[in-house]
Coordinates of C-alpha atoms and ligand atoms in Angstrom, one line a residue:
X1 CA 161.7 31.9 -147.3
X2 CA 158.7 29.6 -146.9
X3 CA 155.4 31.3 -147.1
X4 CA 153.9 31.4 -143.6
X5 CA 150.3 31.1 -144.7
X6 CA 150.4 29.5 -148.1
X7 CA 146.6 29.0 -148.6
X8 CA 145.6 32.4 -147.2
X9 CA 147.9 34.2 -149.6
X10 CA 147.1 32.1 -152.7
X11 CA 144.9 33.6 -155.3
X12 CA 141.3 32.5 -155.6
X13 CA 138.7 32.5 -158.3
X14 CA 135.4 33.7 -156.8
X15 CA 132.6 33.6 -159.3
X16 CA 133.8 35.7 -162.2
X17 CA 136.6 37.4 -160.3
X18 CA 140.2 36.4 -159.6
X19 CA 141.4 37.7 -156.3
X20 CA 145.1 38.1 -155.3
X21 CA 144.5 36.4 -152.0
X22 CA 141.8 35.0 -149.7
X23 CA 141.5 38.0 -147.4
X24 CA 138.3 40.2 -147.6
X25 CA 137.5 43.2 -145.6
X26 CA 134.2 42.6 -143.8
X27 CA 131.5 45.2 -144.3
X28 CA 131.8 47.8 -141.5
X29 CA 129.3 50.6 -141.2
X30 CA 131.0 54.0 -140.6
X31 CA 128.1 56.4 -141.1
X32 CA 130.4 58.9 -142.8
X33 CA 128.5 59.6 -146.0
X34 CA 126.8 63.0 -146.6
X35 CA 123.4 63.5 -145.1
X36 CA 121.8 62.7 -148.5
X37 CA 123.8 59.4 -148.7
X38 CA 126.5 60.5 -151.1
X39 CA 129.8 58.8 -150.4
X40 CA 132.5 61.3 -149.5
X41 CA 136.2 61.8 -150.5
X42 CA 137.0 60.7 -147.0
X43 CA 135.4 57.3 -147.7
X44 CA 137.5 57.0 -150.8
X45 CA 140.6 57.6 -148.7
X46 CA 139.5 55.2 -146.0
X47 CA 138.8 52.4 -148.4
X48 CA 141.9 53.0 -150.5
X49 CA 144.1 53.0 -147.4
X50 CA 142.8 49.5 -146.6
X51 CA 143.2 48.3 -150.2
X52 CA 146.8 49.4 -150.0
X53 CA 147.2 47.1 -147.0
X54 CA 147.1 44.1 -149.2
X55 CA 143.4 42.9 -149.2
X56 CA 142.1 40.7 -152.0
X57 CA 138.5 42.0 -151.7
X58 CA 136.7 44.8 -150.0
X59 CA 133.0 44.4 -149.1
X60 CA 131.7 47.9 -148.4
X61 CA 129.6 48.9 -145.5
X62 CA 125.8 48.3 -145.8
X63 CA 124.3 50.6 -148.4
X64 CA 120.7 51.5 -149.1
X65 CA 119.5 50.9 -152.7
X66 CA 116.1 52.7 -152.8
X67 CA 114.9 55.3 -150.4
X68 CA 111.4 54.9 -151.7
X69 CA 110.9 51.4 -150.1
X70 CA 112.4 52.3 -146.7
X71 CA 115.6 50.4 -147.3
X72 CA 117.6 53.1 -145.5
X73 CA 118.6 52.1 -142.0
X74 CA 120.9 54.8 -140.6
X75 CA 121.7 58.4 -140.6
X76 CA 124.8 59.2 -142.7
X77 CA 124.5 55.8 -144.3
X78 CA 125.7 55.7 -147.9
X79 CA 123.2 55.0 -150.6
X80 CA 123.4 53.7 -154.1
X81 CA 120.0 55.1 -155.1
X82 CA 120.8 58.2 -157.1
X83 CA 123.2 59.6 -159.7
X84 CA 125.0 61.5 -156.9
X85 CA 125.5 58.4 -154.9
X86 CA 126.9 56.7 -158.0
X87 CA 129.4 59.5 -158.6
X88 CA 130.6 59.3 -155.0
X89 CA 131.0 55.6 -155.2
X90 CA 132.9 55.8 -158.5
X91 CA 135.6 57.7 -156.7
X92 CA 135.8 55.0 -154.0
X93 CA 136.0 52.2 -156.6
X94 CA 138.7 54.1 -158.6
X95 CA 140.8 54.7 -155.5
X96 CA 140.6 51.0 -154.4
X97 CA 141.3 49.6 -157.9
X98 CA 144.6 51.5 -157.9
X99 CA 145.8 49.0 -155.3
X100 CA 145.0 45.7 -157.2
X101 CA 142.0 45.1 -154.9
X102 CA 138.4 44.3 -155.9
X103 CA 135.5 45.9 -154.3
X104 CA 131.8 44.9 -154.0
X105 CA 129.0 47.0 -152.5
X106 CA 126.9 45.5 -149.7
X107 CA 123.2 46.2 -150.4
X108 CA 120.8 46.2 -147.5
X109 CA 117.3 46.9 -146.4
X110 CA 116.9 47.8 -142.7
X111 CA 113.5 46.3 -142.2
X112 CA 112.2 46.5 -138.6
X113 CA 115.5 47.9 -137.2
X114 CA 115.7 51.0 -139.4
X115 CA 116.4 54.2 -137.4
X116 CA 113.0 55.9 -136.9
X117 CA 114.6 59.2 -138.0
X118 CA 115.0 57.9 -141.6
X119 CA 111.5 56.5 -141.9
X120 CA 109.7 59.8 -142.2
X121 CA 107.0 58.8 -139.7
X122 CA 106.2 55.5 -141.5
X123 CA 106.2 52.3 -139.5
X124 CA 109.2 49.9 -140.1
X125 CA 108.5 46.9 -142.3
X126 CA 109.4 43.3 -141.8
X127 CA 108.5 39.7 -142.7
X128 CA 105.7 39.7 -140.0
X129 CA 104.1 42.2 -137.6
X130 CA 106.8 42.0 -134.9
X131 CA 108.7 44.5 -132.9
X132 CA 112.5 44.5 -132.3
X133 CA 113.5 44.5 -128.6
X134 CA 116.0 47.2 -129.5
X135 CA 119.7 47.2 -128.7
X136 CA 122.0 48.5 -126.1
X137 CA 124.3 51.3 -127.3
X138 CA 127.9 50.3 -126.4
X139 CA 130.0 53.5 -126.7
X140 CA 132.9 55.1 -125.1
X141 CA 132.1 58.5 -126.3
X142 CA 129.0 60.7 -126.0
X143 CA 128.9 61.5 -129.7
X144 CA 126.5 58.8 -130.7
X145 CA 124.3 59.3 -127.7
X146 CA 124.0 63.0 -128.6
X147 CA 123.3 62.3 -132.2
X148 CA 120.5 59.9 -131.2
X149 CA 119.2 62.1 -128.4
X150 CA 119.5 59.4 -125.7
X151 CA 121.5 59.4 -122.5
X152 CA 122.6 57.3 -119.5
X153 CA 125.4 54.8 -119.2
X154 CA 124.0 52.0 -121.4
X155 CA 121.1 53.6 -123.3
X156 CA 118.8 51.4 -125.3
X157 CA 118.1 52.1 -129.0
X158 CA 114.4 51.3 -129.7
X159 CA 112.2 50.7 -132.7
X160 CA 108.5 50.9 -133.4
X161 CA 106.2 47.9 -134.2
X162 CA 106.8 46.7 -137.8
X163 CA 104.1 46.0 -140.3
X164 CA 104.1 42.9 -142.5
X165 CA 105.1 43.3 -146.1
X166 CA 102.7 42.3 -148.9
X167 CA 104.0 39.9 -151.6
X168 CA 103.8 42.8 -154.1
X169 CA 106.1 44.9 -151.8
X170 CA 108.5 41.9 -151.5
X171 CA 108.9 42.0 -155.3
X172 CA 109.2 45.7 -155.3
X173 CA 112.0 45.6 -152.7
X174 CA 113.8 42.9 -154.7
X175 CA 113.6 45.1 -157.8
X176 CA 115.1 47.9 -155.7
X177 CA 118.1 45.6 -154.8
X178 CA 118.5 44.9 -158.6
X179 CA 118.4 48.6 -159.5
X180 CA 120.9 49.4 -156.8
X181 CA 123.2 46.6 -158.0
X182 CA 123.0 47.9 -161.5
X183 CA 123.9 51.4 -160.4
X184 CA 126.9 50.0 -158.4
X185 CA 128.4 48.1 -161.3
X186 CA 127.8 51.1 -163.6
X187 CA 129.9 53.1 -161.2
X188 CA 132.7 50.5 -161.4
X189 CA 132.0 48.0 -158.6
X190 CA 133.1 44.4 -159.2
X191 CA 129.8 43.1 -157.9
X192 CA 127.6 43.2 -154.8
X193 CA 126.9 41.5 -151.6
X194 CA 123.2 41.0 -150.6
X195 CA 122.9 41.5 -146.9
X196 CA 120.9 38.6 -145.5
X197 CA 122.5 38.8 -142.1
X198 CA 122.7 40.7 -138.8
X199 CA 119.1 41.4 -138.0
X200 CA 118.1 43.4 -141.2
X201 CA 115.1 42.7 -143.5
X202 CA 116.3 39.6 -145.3
X203 CA 117.6 38.1 -142.0
X204 CA 114.1 38.8 -140.6
X205 CA 112.7 36.5 -143.3
X206 CA 115.5 33.9 -143.0
X207 CA 115.3 33.7 -139.1
X208 CA 112.3 31.5 -138.0
X209 CA 111.6 33.5 -134.9
X210 CA 111.0 36.8 -136.8
X211 CA 109.2 35.1 -139.8
X212 CA 105.7 34.1 -138.8
X213 CA 104.3 34.1 -142.4
X214 CA 102.2 31.3 -143.7
X215 CA 102.5 32.1 -147.4
X216 CA 105.4 31.0 -149.8
X217 CA 107.8 33.4 -148.0
X218 CA 107.5 31.7 -144.6
X219 CA 107.0 28.5 -142.6
X220 CA 110.0 26.4 -143.8
X221 CA 113.7 26.9 -144.5
X222 CA 113.0 26.8 -148.3
X223 CA 110.2 29.5 -147.9
X224 CA 112.3 31.6 -145.5
X225 CA 115.2 31.9 -147.9
X226 CA 112.9 32.5 -150.9
X227 CA 113.1 36.3 -150.7
X228 CA 116.9 36.2 -150.6
X229 CA 116.9 33.9 -153.6
X230 CA 114.4 36.2 -155.5
X231 CA 116.8 39.1 -154.8
X232 CA 119.7 37.1 -156.1
X233 CA 117.8 36.2 -159.3
X234 CA 116.8 39.8 -160.0
X235 CA 120.3 41.1 -159.2
X236 CA 121.8 38.6 -161.6
X237 CA 119.4 39.6 -164.4
X238 CA 120.3 43.2 -163.8
X239 CA 124.1 42.9 -163.7
X240 CA 124.9 39.8 -165.8
X241 CA 127.3 37.0 -165.4
X242 CA 130.6 38.9 -165.2
X243 CA 130.1 40.4 -161.7
X244 CA 130.3 38.8 -158.3
X245 CA 127.1 38.3 -156.2
X246 CA 127.5 37.2 -152.6
X247 CA 124.9 36.5 -150.0
X248 CA 125.7 37.2 -146.4
X249 CA 124.1 35.1 -143.7
X250 CA 124.2 35.0 -139.9
X251 CA 122.5 33.8 -136.7
X252 CA 122.9 37.0 -134.8
X253 CA 121.2 40.3 -135.3
X254 CA 122.2 43.8 -134.2
X255 CA 119.3 43.5 -131.8
X256 CA 120.0 39.8 -131.0
X257 CA 123.6 39.2 -130.2
X258 CA 123.2 35.5 -129.3
X259 CA 120.9 34.6 -132.1
X260 CA 120.6 30.9 -132.9
X261 CA 119.2 29.1 -135.9
X262 CA 117.2 25.9 -134.9
X263 CA 120.2 23.6 -135.2
X264 CA 122.7 22.8 -137.9
X265 CA 120.0 21.0 -139.8
X266 CA 118.5 24.4 -140.4
X267 CA 121.8 25.6 -141.9
X268 CA 121.9 22.5 -144.0
X269 CA 118.4 23.1 -145.4
X270 CA 119.3 26.8 -146.1
X271 CA 122.5 25.7 -147.8
X272 CA 120.7 23.1 -149.9
X273 CA 118.1 25.6 -150.9
X274 CA 120.8 27.9 -152.2
X275 CA 122.5 25.3 -154.3
X276 CA 122.3 26.3 -158.0
X277 CA 121.0 29.8 -157.0
X278 CA 122.2 33.1 -158.6
X279 CA 124.7 33.5 -155.8
X280 CA 128.4 32.9 -156.6
X281 CA 129.4 32.6 -152.9
X282 CA 128.0 32.8 -149.3
X283 CA 129.5 34.9 -146.5
X284 CA 129.1 33.7 -142.9
X285 CA 128.9 36.6 -140.4
X286 CA 129.6 36.1 -136.7
X287 CA 131.7 37.3 -133.9
X288 CA 133.3 33.8 -133.5
X289 CA 132.9 31.4 -136.5
X290 CA 133.8 28.4 -134.3
X291 CA 130.8 29.0 -131.9
X292 CA 127.8 27.7 -133.7
X293 CA 125.5 28.0 -130.6
X294 CA 124.5 24.4 -130.7
X295 CA 124.9 21.9 -127.8
X296 CA 124.8 18.7 -129.8
X297 CA 126.9 19.4 -132.9
X298 CA 130.2 21.4 -132.9
X299 CA 130.5 21.8 -136.7
X300 CA 130.9 25.4 -137.7
X301 CA 127.8 26.7 -139.5
X302 CA 130.1 27.9 -142.3
X303 CA 131.2 24.3 -142.9
X304 CA 127.6 23.1 -142.9
X305 CA 126.5 25.8 -145.4
X306 CA 129.6 25.2 -147.6
X307 CA 128.9 21.4 -147.9
X308 CA 125.2 21.8 -148.3
X309 CA 125.3 24.5 -150.9
X310 CA 128.4 23.5 -152.9
X311 CA 129.2 27.2 -153.0
X312 CA 132.4 28.9 -151.9
X313 CA 132.1 30.5 -148.5
X314 CA 133.7 33.6 -147.0
X315 CA 134.0 33.0 -143.3
X316 CA 134.0 35.8 -140.8
X317 CA 134.1 36.2 -137.0
X318 CA 136.8 36.6 -134.4
X319 CA 139.7 35.9 -136.8
X320 CA 142.6 38.1 -135.7
X321 CA 145.7 36.0 -136.5
X322 CA 147.1 34.6 -139.7
X323 CA 147.2 31.1 -138.2
X324 CA 143.5 31.3 -137.4
X325 CA 142.7 32.4 -141.0
X326 CA 144.8 29.6 -142.4
X327 CA 142.9 27.1 -140.2
X328 CA 139.6 28.3 -141.6
X329 CA 140.8 27.4 -145.1
X330 CA 142.5 24.1 -144.3
X331 CA 139.7 22.7 -142.1
X332 CA 137.0 23.2 -144.7
X333 CA 135.3 26.0 -142.8
X334 CA 135.7 28.5 -145.7
X335 CA 137.4 29.4 -148.9
X336 CA 138.2 32.9 -147.9
X337 CA 138.1 34.9 -144.6
X338 CA 136.6 38.3 -143.9
X339 CA 138.3 40.4 -141.3
X340 CA 136.3 43.2 -139.6
X341 CA 137.6 44.9 -136.4
X342 CA 141.3 44.2 -137.0
X343 CA 141.1 46.1 -140.3
X344 CA 139.3 49.0 -138.7
X345 CA 142.4 49.9 -136.8
X346 CA 145.1 47.9 -138.7
X347 CA 144.7 48.8 -142.4
X348 CA 147.9 46.9 -143.1
X349 CA 146.6 43.7 -141.5
X350 CA 147.3 41.4 -144.6
X351 CA 150.8 42.8 -144.9
X352 CA 151.5 42.6 -141.2
X353 CA 150.3 39.0 -141.0
X354 CA 152.3 38.0 -144.0
X355 CA 155.5 39.7 -142.6
X356 CA 155.1 38.0 -139.2
X357 CA 155.4 41.4 -137.4
X358 CA 153.7 41.8 -134.0
X359 CA 150.6 43.9 -133.9
X360 CA 148.0 44.9 -131.3
X361 CA 144.6 43.3 -131.5
X362 CA 142.3 46.2 -132.4
X363 CA 140.0 47.3 -129.8
X364 CA 136.5 47.9 -131.3
X365 CA 136.2 51.7 -131.0
X366 CA 132.6 52.7 -131.5
X367 CA 133.3 56.4 -131.5
X368 CA 134.8 56.2 -135.0
X369 CA 131.5 55.1 -136.3
X370 CA 129.9 58.5 -135.9
X371 CA 132.8 60.9 -135.8
X372 CA 135.5 59.6 -138.1
X373 CA 138.7 61.5 -138.4
X374 CA 138.7 64.1 -141.2
X375 CA 142.4 64.8 -141.5
X376 CA 142.8 62.6 -144.6
X377 CA 146.6 62.8 -144.7
X378 CA 146.9 61.8 -141.1
X379 CA 144.2 59.2 -140.9
X380 CA 144.7 57.5 -144.3
X381 CA 148.3 58.0 -145.3
X382 CA 148.9 56.6 -148.7
X383 CA 152.5 57.8 -149.1
X384 CA 154.0 54.3 -148.6
X385 CA 154.3 52.3 -151.7
X386 CA 152.2 49.1 -152.3
X387 CA 154.0 46.0 -151.0
X388 CA 154.8 44.0 -154.1
X389 CA 154.2 40.4 -153.1
X390 CA 155.1 37.5 -155.4
X391 CA 152.1 35.3 -156.2
X392 CA 152.8 31.9 -154.9
Ligands
LIG1 C1 131.2 49.1 -136.2 C2 130.8 47.9 -136.9 C3 130.0 48.1 -138.1 C4 129.6 47.0 -138.8 N1 128.8 47.2 -140.0 C5 128.4 46.1 -140.7 C6 127.7 46.3 -141.9 O1 127.5 47.4 -142.4 N2 127.3 45.2 -142.6 C7 127.5 43.9 -142.1 O2 127.1 43.0 -142.7 N3 128.2 43.7 -140.9 C8 128.6 44.8 -140.2 N4 129.4 44.6 -139.1 C9 129.7 43.2 -138.7 C10 131.1 42.9 -139.2 O3 131.1 42.8 -140.7 C11 131.7 41.6 -138.7 O4 130.7 40.6 -138.9 C12 132.0 41.6 -137.2 O5 132.8 42.8 -136.9 C13 132.7 40.4 -136.7 O6 133.9 40.2 -137.4 P1 135.4 40.5 -136.8 O7 135.5 39.6 -135.6 O8 136.3 40.2 -137.8 O9 135.3 42.0 -136.4 C14 129.8 45.7 -138.4 C15 130.6 45.5 -137.2 C16 131.1 46.5 -136.5 C17 132.0 46.3 -135.3

């Protein structure tokens, strides 16, 4: 039988890794770590269940790398800052590797949108002294409202005014990313993804409206991306050439759902600045990769970044069907796809897409973020055997 999506299911060499296909699981925060950030056995079961579904690569949920420099952003967020965190992650990596799937850890720093409850009374930090407008909590259950101590139909999550980081602190935070990356690979990860997207600290430097600096870390695309490049350099020095390092980028933030860069020329300049950097690949994050928010140029931002940087791109956002994923790859909008919400609810998404079976588009169900199921056998059944697909 002819392969339905021949490019999607063909292997790819990404940096030092060879992946069995071009489907990555997008990073999805679940807030199901222990209170001290240690990954749980349930997380191992959750990720292994998705690896078994036929993914080529898993990118973990955003993980803090150093509690001392306020990188933590959420309650029950996993960390990679301690020996205990490492031991918890080692179980996750082992479980995933049993299914011929690679896994990289997303490293993040919350910056100005860190939950005040994890900051211990300190102000949040950012590129500049700005304040997030906060975000509306979309939820169909009261769990997350209760846990945050807020109420009402569409409550707002708010953040205090941020203080501007000094250059010394920028270097200290970059060192924290490198130390976290080292701990991740020592625990068995295949590499890391540096989170430069979705409203967190590195995004706050990359996005002109939140970066008002006039030093070498602000004022131009080349300066705005400098911090992310510094992190890439330090991470590479810490983990060597044989591990994958990806940089995730976006226009949107968790507190800015219709974020926009100042034109595709900005994406081009960012891409050019990343040419020859320590990163093996870029990852474009969005809710619809075809919507670049520009009125005068319809080229997807992922295409612009890919051309300008010369780097492979993982493209994410609103890809629910195999045909859409194949289109990304055949139109030059990416070299891989990252699938988020469908893999939340359909762990077998790669297998389902390849088989042609019908499936329901997964509704984004926020309640699983704070109250995941804890019946492992029921929620993450692994009894089925791995589908053995021929490599084409
Ligand atoms: C509940 C939830 C948690 C998320 N957590 C993260 C995260 O930890 N790191 C990140 O970079 N993006 C995160 N995202 C964004 C997703 O990776 C992805 O960009 C988004 O869901 C759009 O892709 P999709 O259309 O395939 O779902 C999250 C999205 C959702 C819905």
